[in-house]
Coordinates of C-alpha atoms in Angstrom, one line a residue:
X1 CA 196.1 30.6 16.7
X2 CA 192.5 29.3 16.1
X3 CA 193.8 26.8 13.5
X4 CA 195.8 25.0 16.1
X5 CA 194.0 25.7 19.4
X6 CA 190.4 25.1 18.4
X7 CA 190.7 21.4 17.4
X8 CA 187.1 20.6 18.3
X9 CA 185.8 23.2 15.8
X10 CA 187.9 21.8 13.0
X11 CA 186.8 18.2 13.8
X12 CA 183.1 19.3 13.8
X13 CA 183.6 21.3 10.6
X14 CA 184.9 18.2 8.8
X15 CA 182.0 16.1 10.1
X16 CA 179.6 18.8 8.9
X17 CA 181.2 18.8 5.5
X18 CA 180.8 15.0 5.2
X19 CA 177.2 14.9 6.4
X20 CA 176.0 17.8 4.2
X21 CA 177.8 16.4 1.2
X22 CA 176.2 13.0 1.6
X23 CA 172.8 14.6 1.9
X24 CA 173.5 16.5 -1.4
X25 CA 174.6 13.4 -3.3
X26 CA 171.0 12.6 -4.5
X27 CA 170.6 16.2 -5.5
X28 CA 173.9 16.0 -7.5
X29 CA 172.6 12.9 -9.4
X30 CA 169.2 14.6 -10.1
X31 CA 170.8 17.8 -11.4
X32 CA 173.4 15.8 -13.4
X33 CA 170.5 13.9 -15.2
X34 CA 168.7 17.2 -16.0
X35 CA 171.8 18.9 -17.3
X36 CA 172.7 15.9 -19.3
X37 CA 169.5 16.4 -21.2
X38 CA 169.6 20.2 -21.4
X39 CA 173.3 20.2 -22.5
X40 CA 172.4 18.4 -25.7
X41 CA 170.4 21.5 -26.8
X42 CA 172.0 24.4 -25.0
X43 CA 175.5 23.4 -23.9
X44 CA 177.0 20.8 -26.3
X45 CA 179.9 18.9 -24.9
X46 CA 180.9 17.1 -21.7
X47 CA 178.8 17.4 -18.6
X48 CA 181.7 18.0 -16.2
X49 CA 184.8 20.3 -16.3
X50 CA 187.8 19.1 -14.3
X51 CA 190.7 21.5 -13.6
X52 CA 193.8 21.4 -11.4
X53 CA 193.4 23.8 -8.5
X54 CA 195.8 24.6 -5.6
X55 CA 194.6 22.8 -2.4
X56 CA 195.8 22.5 1.2
X57 CA 199.5 22.9 1.7
X58 CA 199.7 24.2 -1.9
X59 CA 199.2 20.7 -3.3
X60 CA 197.3 20.4 -6.6
X61 CA 194.0 18.5 -6.9
X62 CA 191.4 17.9 -9.6
X63 CA 188.4 20.2 -8.9
X64 CA 185.1 19.0 -10.5
X65 CA 182.5 21.4 -11.8
X66 CA 179.5 21.3 -14.2
X67 CA 180.9 22.7 -17.4
X68 CA 179.5 26.2 -18.2
X69 CA 181.8 27.3 -21.0
X70 CA 182.4 26.3 -24.6
X71 CA 185.1 23.5 -24.4
X72 CA 188.7 24.5 -25.3
X73 CA 191.8 22.3 -25.8
X74 CA 194.0 24.5 -23.6
X75 CA 193.5 27.4 -21.1
X76 CA 195.1 30.6 -22.5
X77 CA 193.7 33.0 -19.9
X78 CA 196.6 34.5 -17.9
X79 CA 196.5 35.1 -14.1
X80 CA 195.5 38.8 -14.6
X81 CA 193.0 38.3 -17.4
X82 CA 189.2 38.7 -16.8
X83 CA 186.7 35.8 -17.0
X84 CA 186.2 34.8 -20.6
X85 CA 182.5 35.7 -20.5
X86 CA 182.2 35.2 -24.3
X87 CA 182.8 31.5 -23.8
X88 CA 180.0 31.0 -21.3
X89 CA 177.0 29.3 -22.9
X90 CA 173.4 30.3 -22.4
X91 CA 172.8 27.4 -20.0
X92 CA 176.1 28.1 -18.4
X93 CA 175.0 31.6 -17.5
X94 CA 172.1 30.2 -15.6
X95 CA 174.0 27.5 -13.6
X96 CA 176.7 30.0 -12.8
X97 CA 174.3 32.6 -11.5
X98 CA 172.7 30.0 -9.2
X99 CA 176.1 28.5 -8.3
X100 CA 174.8 25.1 -9.5
X101 CA 178.1 24.6 -11.4
X102 CA 179.9 24.2 -8.1
X103 CA 177.7 21.3 -6.9
X104 CA 179.9 18.5 -8.1
X105 CA 182.6 19.7 -5.8
X106 CA 180.8 17.9 -3.0
X107 CA 182.8 14.9 -4.4
X108 CA 186.0 16.8 -3.7
X109 CA 184.7 17.5 -0.2
X110 CA 184.0 13.8 0.4
X111 CA 187.5 12.9 -0.9
X112 CA 189.0 15.4 1.5
X113 CA 190.3 17.8 -1.2
X114 CA 187.9 20.6 -0.1
X115 CA 185.6 21.8 2.6
X116 CA 182.2 23.4 2.1
X117 CA 183.6 26.6 3.5
X118 CA 187.1 27.9 3.0
X119 CA 189.3 29.9 0.7
X120 CA 188.3 29.4 -3.0
X121 CA 191.0 27.3 -4.8
X122 CA 192.7 29.0 -7.8
X123 CA 193.7 27.4 -11.1
X124 CA 197.0 25.8 -10.2
X125 CA 199.1 27.6 -12.9
X126 CA 197.8 31.0 -11.8
X127 CA 198.2 30.1 -8.1
X128 CA 201.9 29.4 -8.6
X129 CA 202.3 33.0 -9.9
X130 CA 200.4 34.3 -6.9
X131 CA 202.6 32.3 -4.5
X132 CA 205.6 34.4 -5.6
X133 CA 203.9 37.7 -5.9
X134 CA 201.1 38.0 -3.3
X135 CA 201.9 38.5 0.4
X136 CA 200.1 36.0 2.6
X137 CA 198.9 33.9 -0.4
X138 CA 200.7 30.8 0.8
X139 CA 199.1 31.0 4.3
X140 CA 195.6 30.8 2.8
X141 CA 196.4 27.2 1.9
X142 CA 196.9 26.2 5.6
X143 CA 193.4 24.7 5.5
X144 CA 191.3 22.9 2.9
X145 CA 189.9 25.2 0.2
X146 CA 186.1 25.7 0.1
X147 CA 183.2 25.7 -2.3
X148 CA 182.3 29.1 -0.8
X149 CA 184.1 31.3 1.6
X150 CA 184.4 34.7 3.3
X151 CA 186.4 36.4 0.5
X152 CA 184.0 35.1 -2.1
X153 CA 180.9 36.6 -0.4
X154 CA 182.7 39.8 0.5
X155 CA 184.8 40.4 -2.7
X156 CA 183.4 38.1 -5.3
X157 CA 185.6 37.0 -8.2
X158 CA 189.2 38.3 -7.9
X159 CA 191.3 39.1 -11.0
X160 CA 195.0 39.9 -10.9
X161 CA 197.7 40.5 -8.3
X162 CA 196.0 43.4 -6.5
X163 CA 192.6 41.8 -6.0
X164 CA 194.2 38.5 -5.1
X165 CA 196.1 40.3 -2.3
X166 CA 192.7 41.5 -0.9
X167 CA 191.3 38.0 -1.2
X168 CA 194.3 36.5 0.6
X169 CA 193.9 39.1 3.4
X170 CA 190.3 38.2 3.9
X171 CA 191.0 34.4 3.7
X172 CA 193.7 34.6 6.3
X173 CA 191.4 36.6 8.6
X174 CA 188.9 33.8 8.2
X175 CA 191.5 31.2 9.1
X176 CA 192.5 33.0 12.2
X177 CA 189.0 33.7 13.3
X178 CA 187.2 30.6 12.1
X179 CA 184.3 29.5 14.3
X180 CA 180.6 28.6 14.3
X181 CA 179.5 32.2 14.1
X182 CA 181.5 33.1 11.0
X183 CA 180.6 29.7 9.4
X184 CA 176.9 30.5 9.8
X185 CA 177.3 34.0 8.4
X186 CA 179.0 32.6 5.3
X187 CA 176.3 29.9 4.8
X188 CA 173.5 32.5 5.1
X189 CA 175.2 34.9 2.7
X190 CA 175.9 32.1 0.2
X191 CA 172.2 31.1 0.3
X192 CA 171.2 34.7 -0.4
X193 CA 173.6 34.7 -3.4
X194 CA 172.1 31.5 -4.7
X195 CA 168.5 32.7 -4.3
X196 CA 169.2 36.1 -5.9
X197 CA 171.3 34.6 -8.7
X198 CA 174.3 36.7 -8.0
X199 CA 176.9 34.1 -8.9
X200 CA 179.4 34.6 -11.7

């Protein structure tokens, strides 16, 4: 009900997304410059990693991240496989723990593909599997996906059908109960995760 009845909140949420993302653009340029230098020594290859993710209304979009893994020609990881930790570089481990790898997604936010807060977008090929096998998974795409979200701070990284079901349940709870209080809670918890280096 909140998705349709609380229009002012969703308008303010989008304005907040745009303002914060614009403020973070200089930070993105600075971090990009630093990583461009460090990558030469600790993370050889391209600076960015672009991957098709499932967005609002289940439409795919190109999500942008700082690359944290050894490059590969094709993704072989299945929807129920764990993260390929062996492919994460030494520099990649640091930027993932501090969630710096997600920073370029402010470009996705400015483009309207994403929000700062919302359900985390899954790799599109995996998401297609979840659509057919996870109850409530389609509903979590009623809004823009987020750089951080309630399921991410509560559950962390989800692997496979069973954990994705839990994630979808939490995401749909967020959508139905979205408001300023829950947004603030997610922001504060995300800051704690960044400061404590608890990202994966």
